[in-house]
PDB file of C-alpha atoms in Angstrom:
ATOM      1  CA  UNK A   1      -0.768   8.593  10.732  1.00  0.00           C
ATOM      2  CA  UNK A   2      -0.230  10.959   7.865  1.00  0.00           C
ATOM      3  CA  UNK A   3      -0.984  14.582   7.273  1.00  0.00           C
ATOM      4  CA  UNK A   4      -2.881  15.496   4.157  1.00  0.00           C
ATOM      5  CA  UNK A   5       0.263  16.844   2.386  1.00  0.00           C
ATOM      6  CA  UNK A   6       2.294  13.794   3.385  1.00  0.00           C
ATOM      7  CA  UNK A   7      -0.265  11.539   1.807  1.00  0.00           C
ATOM      8  CA  UNK A   8      -0.473  13.770  -1.287  1.00  0.00           C
ATOM      9  CA  UNK A   9       3.285  13.603  -1.654  1.00  0.00           C
ATOM     10  CA  UNK A  10       3.381   9.867  -1.113  1.00  0.00           C
ATOM     11  CA  UNK A  11       0.697   9.262  -3.732  1.00  0.00           C
ATOM     12  CA  UNK A  12       2.352  11.561  -6.216  1.00  0.00           C
ATOM     13  CA  UNK A  13       5.713   9.739  -5.826  1.00  0.00           C
ATOM     14  CA  UNK A  14       4.031   6.417  -6.149  1.00  0.00           C
ATOM     15  CA  UNK A  15       2.112   7.365  -9.294  1.00  0.00           C
ATOM     16  CA  UNK A  16       5.220   8.672 -10.936  1.00  0.00           C
ATOM     17  CA  UNK A  17       7.224   5.566 -10.070  1.00  0.00           C
ATOM     18  CA  UNK A  18       4.434   3.333 -11.426  1.00  0.00           C
ATOM     19  CA  UNK A  19       4.262   5.469 -14.659  1.00  0.00           C
ATOM     20  CA  UNK A  20       7.956   6.306 -15.324  1.00  0.00           C
ATOM     21  CA  UNK A  21       9.931   3.851 -13.302  1.00  0.00           C
ATOM     22  CA  UNK A  22      11.714   6.649 -11.388  1.00  0.00           C
ATOM     23  CA  UNK A  23      10.494   9.068  -8.748  1.00  0.00           C
ATOM     24  CA  UNK A  24       9.917  12.740  -9.569  1.00  0.00           C
ATOM     25  CA  UNK A  25      12.504  15.385  -8.918  1.00  0.00           C
ATOM     26  CA  UNK A  26      12.229  17.707  -5.866  1.00  0.00           C
ATOM     27  CA  UNK A  27      11.160  20.580  -8.256  1.00  0.00           C
ATOM     28  CA  UNK A  28       8.359  18.439  -9.633  1.00  0.00           C
ATOM     29  CA  UNK A  29       7.218  17.507  -6.127  1.00  0.00           C
ATOM     30  CA  UNK A  30       7.309  21.165  -5.120  1.00  0.00           C
ATOM     31  CA  UNK A  31       5.158  22.102  -8.156  1.00  0.00           C
ATOM     32  CA  UNK A  32       2.711  19.216  -7.610  1.00  0.00           C
ATOM     33  CA  UNK A  33       2.046  20.203  -4.026  1.00  0.00           C
ATOM     34  CA  UNK A  34       2.063  23.924  -4.715  1.00  0.00           C
ATOM     35  CA  UNK A  35       4.798  24.710  -2.185  1.00  0.00           C
ATOM     36  CA  UNK A  36       6.928  27.804  -2.324  1.00  0.00           C
ATOM     37  CA  UNK A  37      10.270  26.150  -1.551  1.00  0.00           C
ATOM     38  CA  UNK A  38      11.937  22.706  -1.608  1.00  0.00           C
ATOM     39  CA  UNK A  39      12.533  22.909   2.106  1.00  0.00           C
ATOM     40  CA  UNK A  40       8.856  21.911   2.634  1.00  0.00           C
ATOM     41  CA  UNK A  41       9.379  18.851   0.402  1.00  0.00           C
ATOM     42  CA  UNK A  42      12.559  17.888   2.403  1.00  0.00           C
ATOM     43  CA  UNK A  43      10.419  18.032   5.629  1.00  0.00           C
ATOM     44  CA  UNK A  44       7.622  15.867   4.088  1.00  0.00           C
ATOM     45  CA  UNK A  45      10.164  13.340   2.701  1.00  0.00           C
ATOM     46  CA  UNK A  46      11.835  13.094   6.198  1.00  0.00           C
ATOM     47  CA  UNK A  47       8.457  12.491   7.842  1.00  0.00           C
ATOM     48  CA  UNK A  48       7.468   9.812   5.317  1.00  0.00           C
ATOM     49  CA  UNK A  49      10.825   8.118   5.811  1.00  0.00           C
ATOM     50  CA  UNK A  50      10.495   8.193   9.555  1.00  0.00           C
ATOM     51  CA  UNK A  51       7.043   6.586   9.298  1.00  0.00           C
ATOM     52  CA  UNK A  52       8.349   3.865   7.084  1.00  0.00           C
ATOM     53  CA  UNK A  53       6.543   4.642   3.904  1.00  0.00           C
ATOM     54  CA  UNK A  54       9.619   5.420   1.815  1.00  0.00           C
ATOM     55  CA  UNK A  55      13.355   4.724   1.861  1.00  0.00           C
ATOM     56  CA  UNK A  56      16.039   7.025   0.560  1.00  0.00           C
ATOM     57  CA  UNK A  57      18.993   5.184  -1.067  1.00  0.00           C
ATOM     58  CA  UNK A  58      22.434   6.710  -0.783  1.00  0.00           C
ATOM     59  CA  UNK A  59      24.616   7.814  -3.772  1.00  0.00           C
ATOM     60  CA  UNK A  60      21.879   7.621  -6.354  1.00  0.00           C
ATOM     61  CA  UNK A  61      19.961  10.455  -8.074  1.00  0.00           C
ATOM     62  CA  UNK A  62      16.241  10.597  -7.260  1.00  0.00           C
ATOM     63  CA  UNK A  63      16.873   7.632  -4.938  1.00  0.00           C
ATOM     64  CA  UNK A  64      13.483   7.246  -3.261  1.00  0.00           C
ATOM     65  CA  UNK A  65      11.903   3.859  -2.921  1.00  0.00           C
ATOM     66  CA  UNK A  66       8.313   3.249  -1.965  1.00  0.00           C
ATOM     67  CA  UNK A  67       8.290   0.800   1.038  1.00  0.00           C
ATOM     68  CA  UNK A  68       4.524   0.718   1.524  1.00  0.00           C
ATOM     69  CA  UNK A  69       1.342   2.534   0.956  1.00  0.00           C
ATOM     70  CA  UNK A  70      -1.405   3.272   3.568  1.00  0.00           C
ATOM     71  CA  UNK A  71      -3.691   0.255   4.260  1.00  0.00           C
ATOM     72  CA  UNK A  72      -6.471  -0.269   1.729  1.00  0.00           C
ATOM     73  CA  UNK A  73     -10.137  -0.991   2.450  1.00  0.00           C
ATOM     74  CA  UNK A  74     -11.993  -4.112   1.273  1.00  0.00           C
ATOM     75  CA  UNK A  75     -12.682  -2.611  -2.117  1.00  0.00           C
ATOM     76  CA  UNK A  76      -9.085  -1.383  -2.676  1.00  0.00           C
ATOM     77  CA  UNK A  77      -9.669   2.268  -1.898  1.00  0.00           C
ATOM     78  CA  UNK A  78      -7.176   4.095   0.281  1.00  0.00           C
ATOM     79  CA  UNK A  79      -8.384   4.566   3.849  1.00  0.00           C
ATOM     80  CA  UNK A  80      -5.281   6.077   5.542  1.00  0.00           C
ATOM     81  CA  UNK A  81      -5.323   7.717   8.958  1.00  0.00           C
ATOM     82  CA  UNK A  82      -4.941  11.252   7.687  1.00  0.00           C
ATOM     83  CA  UNK A  83      -4.761  14.415   9.681  1.00  0.00           C
ATOM     84  CA  UNK A  84      -6.768  17.143   8.189  1.00  0.00           C
ATOM     85  CA  UNK A  85      -5.925  20.799   8.251  1.00  0.00           C
ATOM     86  CA  UNK A  86      -2.217  21.051   7.310  1.00  0.00           C
ATOM     87  CA  UNK A  87      -0.837  24.483   8.101  1.00  0.00           C
ATOM     88  CA  UNK A  88       0.297  26.495   5.067  1.00  0.00           C
ATOM     89  CA  UNK A  89       3.932  25.753   4.225  1.00  0.00           C
ATOM     90  CA  UNK A  90       6.281  28.654   4.561  1.00  0.00           C
ATOM     91  CA  UNK A  91      10.024  28.871   3.756  1.00  0.00           C
ATOM     92  CA  UNK A  92      11.029  28.586   7.396  1.00  0.00           C
ATOM     93  CA  UNK A  93       8.013  27.109   9.252  1.00  0.00           C
ATOM     94  CA  UNK A  94       7.330  23.324   9.176  1.00  0.00           C
ATOM     95  CA  UNK A  95       3.750  22.093   9.105  1.00  0.00           C
ATOM     96  CA  UNK A  96       2.251  20.931  12.442  1.00  0.00           C
ATOM     97  CA  UNK A  97       1.121  17.394  12.913  1.00  0.00           C
ATOM     98  CA  UNK A  98      -1.295  16.358  15.571  1.00  0.00           C
ATOM     99  CA  UNK A  99      -0.355  13.520  17.883  1.00  0.00           C
ATOM    100  CA  UNK A 100      -3.863  12.780  19.048  1.00  0.00           C
ATOM    101  CA  UNK A 101      -6.973  11.286  17.276  1.00  0.00           C
ATOM    102  CA  UNK A 102      -8.830  13.616  15.012  1.00  0.00           C
ATOM    103  CA  UNK A 103     -12.529  14.410  15.063  1.00  0.00           C
ATOM    104  CA  UNK A 104     -14.499  15.697  12.140  1.00  0.00           C
ATOM    105  CA  UNK A 105     -14.655  19.196  13.710  1.00  0.00           C
ATOM    106  CA  UNK A 106     -11.788  21.494  14.422  1.00  0.00           C
ATOM    107  CA  UNK A 107     -11.710  24.490  16.727  1.00  0.00           C
ATOM    108  CA  UNK A 108      -9.523  27.621  16.632  1.00  0.00           C
ATOM    109  CA  UNK A 109      -7.809  28.190  20.012  1.00  0.00           C
ATOM    110  CA  UNK A 110      -5.894  31.277  21.064  1.00  0.00           C
ATOM    111  CA  UNK A 111      -2.140  30.646  21.112  1.00  0.00           C
ATOM    112  CA  UNK A 112      -1.170  32.604  24.206  1.00  0.00           C
ATOM    113  CA  UNK A 113       2.638  32.605  23.558  1.00  0.00           C
ATOM    114  CA  UNK A 114       5.284  30.483  25.182  1.00  0.00           C
ATOM    115  CA  UNK A 115       5.275  28.402  28.388  1.00  0.00           C
ATOM    116  CA  UNK A 116       8.488  27.292  30.032  1.00  0.00           C
ATOM    117  CA  UNK A 117       9.300  23.613  30.352  1.00  0.00           C
ATOM    118  CA  UNK A 118      12.399  24.386  32.258  1.00  0.00           C
ATOM    119  CA  UNK A 119      13.140  27.357  34.442  1.00  0.00           C
ATOM    120  CA  UNK A 120       9.929  29.415  34.702  1.00  0.00           C
ATOM    121  CA  UNK A 121       9.636  32.425  32.354  1.00  0.00           C
ATOM    122  CA  UNK A 122       7.423  35.476  32.575  1.00  0.00           C
ATOM    123  CA  UNK A 123       3.711  34.590  32.166  1.00  0.00           C
ATOM    124  CA  UNK A 124       2.203  35.584  28.816  1.00  0.00           C
ATOM    125  CA  UNK A 125      -1.493  36.494  28.816  1.00  0.00           C
ATOM    126  CA  UNK A 126      -1.924  38.158  25.418  1.00  0.00           C
ATOM    127  CA  UNK A 127      -3.064  36.232  22.470  1.00  0.00           C
ATOM    128  CA  UNK A 128      -0.260  35.847  19.855  1.00  0.00           C
ATOM    129  CA  UNK A 129      -2.202  34.039  17.143  1.00  0.00           C
ATOM    130  CA  UNK A 130      -4.613  31.097  16.827  1.00  0.00           C
ATOM    131  CA  UNK A 131      -4.185  27.448  16.125  1.00  0.00           C
ATOM    132  CA  UNK A 132      -6.666  24.923  14.736  1.00  0.00           C
ATOM    133  CA  UNK A 133      -6.986  21.676  16.809  1.00  0.00           C
ATOM    134  CA  UNK A 134      -9.239  18.636  16.497  1.00  0.00           C
ATOM    135  CA  UNK A 135     -12.341  18.618  18.683  1.00  0.00           C
ATOM    136  CA  UNK A 136     -11.244  15.364  20.386  1.00  0.00           C
ATOM    137  CA  UNK A 137      -8.523  17.288  22.194  1.00  0.00           C
ATOM    138  CA  UNK A 138     -11.013  19.490  23.948  1.00  0.00           C
ATOM    139  CA  UNK A 139     -11.824  17.408  26.957  1.00  0.00           C
ATOM    140  CA  UNK A 140     -14.200  18.301  29.796  1.00  0.00           C
ATOM    141  CA  UNK A 141     -15.991  21.581  30.456  1.00  0.00           C
ATOM    142  CA  UNK A 142     -14.511  25.048  30.245  1.00  0.00           C
ATOM    143  CA  UNK A 143     -12.299  27.059  27.910  1.00  0.00           C
ATOM    144  CA  UNK A 144      -9.204  25.872  26.194  1.00  0.00           C
ATOM    145  CA  UNK A 145      -6.110  27.674  24.961  1.00  0.00           C
ATOM    146  CA  UNK A 146      -2.746  26.715  23.370  1.00  0.00           C
ATOM    147  CA  UNK A 147       0.854  27.474  24.421  1.00  0.00           C
ATOM    148  CA  UNK A 148       4.203  26.939  22.700  1.00  0.00           C
ATOM    149  CA  UNK A 149       6.638  24.971  24.828  1.00  0.00           C
ATOM    150  CA  UNK A 150      10.074  26.442  25.504  1.00  0.00           C
ATOM    151  CA  UNK A 151      12.645  24.128  27.116  1.00  0.00           C
ATOM    152  CA  UNK A 152      13.255  20.461  27.568  1.00  0.00           C
ATOM    153  CA  UNK A 153      12.331  19.711  31.221  1.00  0.00           C
ATOM    154  CA  UNK A 154       9.317  17.616  30.224  1.00  0.00           C
ATOM    155  CA  UNK A 155      10.926  15.492  27.493  1.00  0.00           C
ATOM    156  CA  UNK A 156      10.479  12.217  29.404  1.00  0.00           C
ATOM    157  CA  UNK A 157       6.769  12.941  29.417  1.00  0.00           C
ATOM    158  CA  UNK A 158       6.880  13.202  25.649  1.00  0.00           C
ATOM    159  CA  UNK A 159       6.839  17.064  25.451  1.00  0.00           C
ATOM    160  CA  UNK A 160       9.572  18.564  23.464  1.00  0.00           C
ATOM    161  CA  UNK A 161      10.810  22.150  22.879  1.00  0.00           C
ATOM    162  CA  UNK A 162       8.717  23.783  20.262  1.00  0.00           C
ATOM    163  CA  UNK A 163       5.596  21.594  20.803  1.00  0.00           C
ATOM    164  CA  UNK A 164       2.235  23.197  21.101  1.00  0.00           C
ATOM    165  CA  UNK A 165       0.338  22.146  24.204  1.00  0.00           C
ATOM    166  CA  UNK A 166      -3.468  22.361  24.405  1.00  0.00           C
ATOM    167  CA  UNK A 167      -4.663  23.370  27.904  1.00  0.00           C
ATOM    168  CA  UNK A 168      -8.076  23.237  29.553  1.00  0.00           C
ATOM    169  CA  UNK A 169      -8.551  26.131  31.946  1.00  0.00           C
ATOM    170  CA  UNK A 170      -8.995  24.959  35.534  1.00  0.00           C
ATOM    171  CA  UNK A 171      -7.903  26.135  38.906  1.00  0.00           C
ATOM    172  CA  UNK A 172      -7.541  22.677  40.370  1.00  0.00           C
ATOM    173  CA  UNK A 173      -5.408  19.679  39.646  1.00  0.00           C
ATOM    174  CA  UNK A 174      -4.973  16.001  40.856  1.00  0.00           C
ATOM    175  CA  UNK A 175      -1.584  14.636  41.859  1.00  0.00           C
ATOM    176  CA  UNK A 176       0.210  13.523  38.699  1.00  0.00           C
ATOM    177  CA  UNK A 177      -1.560  16.002  36.374  1.00  0.00           C
ATOM    178  CA  UNK A 178       0.654  18.121  33.984  1.00  0.00           C
ATOM    179  CA  UNK A 179      -0.405  21.667  34.572  1.00  0.00           C
ATOM    180  CA  UNK A 180       0.281  25.264  33.632  1.00  0.00           C
ATOM    181  CA  UNK A 181       1.196  26.801  36.979  1.00  0.00           C
ATOM    182  CA  UNK A 182       1.664  30.512  37.817  1.00  0.00           C
ATOM    183  CA  UNK A 183       4.455  30.749  40.332  1.00  0.00           C
ATOM    184  CA  UNK A 184       4.463  33.680  42.766  1.00  0.00           C
ATOM    185  CA  UNK A 185       2.059  35.577  40.494  1.00  0.00           C
ATOM    186  CA  UNK A 186       4.378  36.334  37.630  1.00  0.00           C
ATOM    187  CA  UNK A 187       6.154  33.223  36.254  1.00  0.00           C
ATOM    188  CA  UNK A 188       4.448  30.529  34.287  1.00  0.00           C
ATOM    189  CA  UNK A 189       5.747  26.967  33.886  1.00  0.00           C
ATOM    190  CA  UNK A 190       4.576  23.539  32.600  1.00  0.00           C
ATOM    191  CA  UNK A 191       5.187  20.815  35.160  1.00  0.00           C
ATOM    192  CA  UNK A 192       3.717  17.708  36.879  1.00  0.00           C
ATOM    193  CA  UNK A 193       1.659  18.683  39.868  1.00  0.00           C
ATOM    194  CA  UNK A 194       2.026  17.128  43.368  1.00  0.00           C
ATOM    195  CA  UNK A 195       0.439  18.343  46.483  1.00  0.00           C
ATOM    196  CA  UNK A 196       2.023  17.414  49.814  1.00  0.00           C
ATOM    197  CA  UNK A 197       0.214  18.808  52.785  1.00  0.00           C
ATOM    198  CA  UNK A 198       0.437  22.554  52.571  1.00  0.00           C
ATOM    199  CA  UNK A 199       3.159  22.452  49.960  1.00  0.00           C
ATOM    200  CA  UNK A 200       3.032  22.064  46.163  1.00  0.00           C
ATOM    201  CA  UNK A 201       5.843  20.311  44.251  1.00  0.00           C
ATOM    202  CA  UNK A 202       6.271  21.135  40.560  1.00  0.00           C
ATOM    203  CA  UNK A 203       8.048  18.112  39.084  1.00  0.00           C
ATOM    204  CA  UNK A 204      10.160  18.069  35.809  1.00  0.00           C
ATOM    205  CA  UNK A 205      10.212  15.020  33.577  1.00  0.00           C
ATOM    206  CA  UNK A 206      13.967  15.353  32.876  1.00  0.00           C
ATOM    207  CA  UNK A 207      16.572  14.365  35.509  1.00  0.00           C
ATOM    208  CA  UNK A 208      18.590  17.350  34.670  1.00  0.00           C
ATOM    209  CA  UNK A 209      15.997  19.556  36.425  1.00  0.00           C
ATOM    210  CA  UNK A 210      15.260  19.472  40.149  1.00  0.00           C
ATOM    211  CA  UNK A 211      11.654  19.336  41.597  1.00  0.00           C
ATOM    212  CA  UNK A 212      10.721  22.832  42.894  1.00  0.00           C
ATOM    213  CA  UNK A 213       8.661  23.027  46.050  1.00  0.00           C
ATOM    214  CA  UNK A 214       6.454  26.005  46.992  1.00  0.00           C
ATOM    215  CA  UNK A 215       3.963  26.979  49.596  1.00  0.00           C
ATOM    216  CA  UNK A 216       0.335  26.437  48.573  1.00  0.00           C
ATOM    217  CA  UNK A 217      -0.206  30.245  48.311  1.00  0.00           C
ATOM    218  CA  UNK A 218       2.738  30.591  45.904  1.00  0.00           C
ATOM    219  CA  UNK A 219       1.280  28.449  43.148  1.00  0.00           C
ATOM    220  CA  UNK A 220      -1.801  29.108  41.087  1.00  0.00           C
ATOM    221  CA  UNK A 221      -2.960  26.359  38.629  1.00  0.00           C
ATOM    222  CA  UNK A 222      -4.122  27.946  35.391  1.00  0.00           C
ATOM    223  CA  UNK A 223      -4.897  24.858  33.349  1.00  0.00           C
ATOM    224  CA  UNK A 224      -4.348  21.145  32.794  1.00  0.00           C
ATOM    225  CA  UNK A 225      -2.657  19.573  29.733  1.00  0.00           C
ATOM    226  CA  UNK A 226      -5.147  17.783  27.547  1.00  0.00           C
ATOM    227  CA  UNK A 227      -3.452  17.666  24.106  1.00  0.00           C
ATOM    228  CA  UNK A 228      -0.261  18.107  22.110  1.00  0.00           C
ATOM    229  CA  UNK A 229       0.585  19.240  18.574  1.00  0.00           C
ATOM    230  CA  UNK A 230       4.083  18.393  17.270  1.00  0.00           C
ATOM    231  CA  UNK A 231       5.999  20.121  14.511  1.00  0.00           C
ATOM    232  CA  UNK A 232       8.068  17.932  12.129  1.00  0.00           C
TER     233      UNK A 232
END
């Protein structure tokens, strides 16, 4: 799965190798993709290498080798699995890449701030900005919102520090759901939900963190995880 800019860069490098026998310089890549700094090119190159499309060769100038191109259709036209809607590149901010399938329609969701995947932090209720997400992430009825993950307590569930989670608002949850929970009215956390009688366990997905158990009246479910956006 490639973002649009990753595909654009891969195509540009491949075209230059076919034409000149050598890949373009980082400055030429930056100009071709209309980016403001070479740091954005470094991130795209790293993402393409991690996905197996290119290989960087040590101790050689412009040492980029094309390993493969996206699969082609029956008539030879590219039909890659491309994520639309790359975020604008900035000097310090990488572009987000969606980890779930993409629909033809995107929705802007309020990014409500940070949610703790670790020790609970103060709940954030004000909208910090908005983030565009594919429609296939928006499952079920009700409103959705996004939160930035802070901490590493859910890494074994595939949720990393800095990820953006998409949440469907709901006040109920089934055992095993990953939820946004408000603890004692003022602390919000992202954990796996378990109900045991009149108690609620909020489980981490990292053995470093202990499961925390609260009375039913101390925990308020505010939403259930339905999607994830990862930054590379």
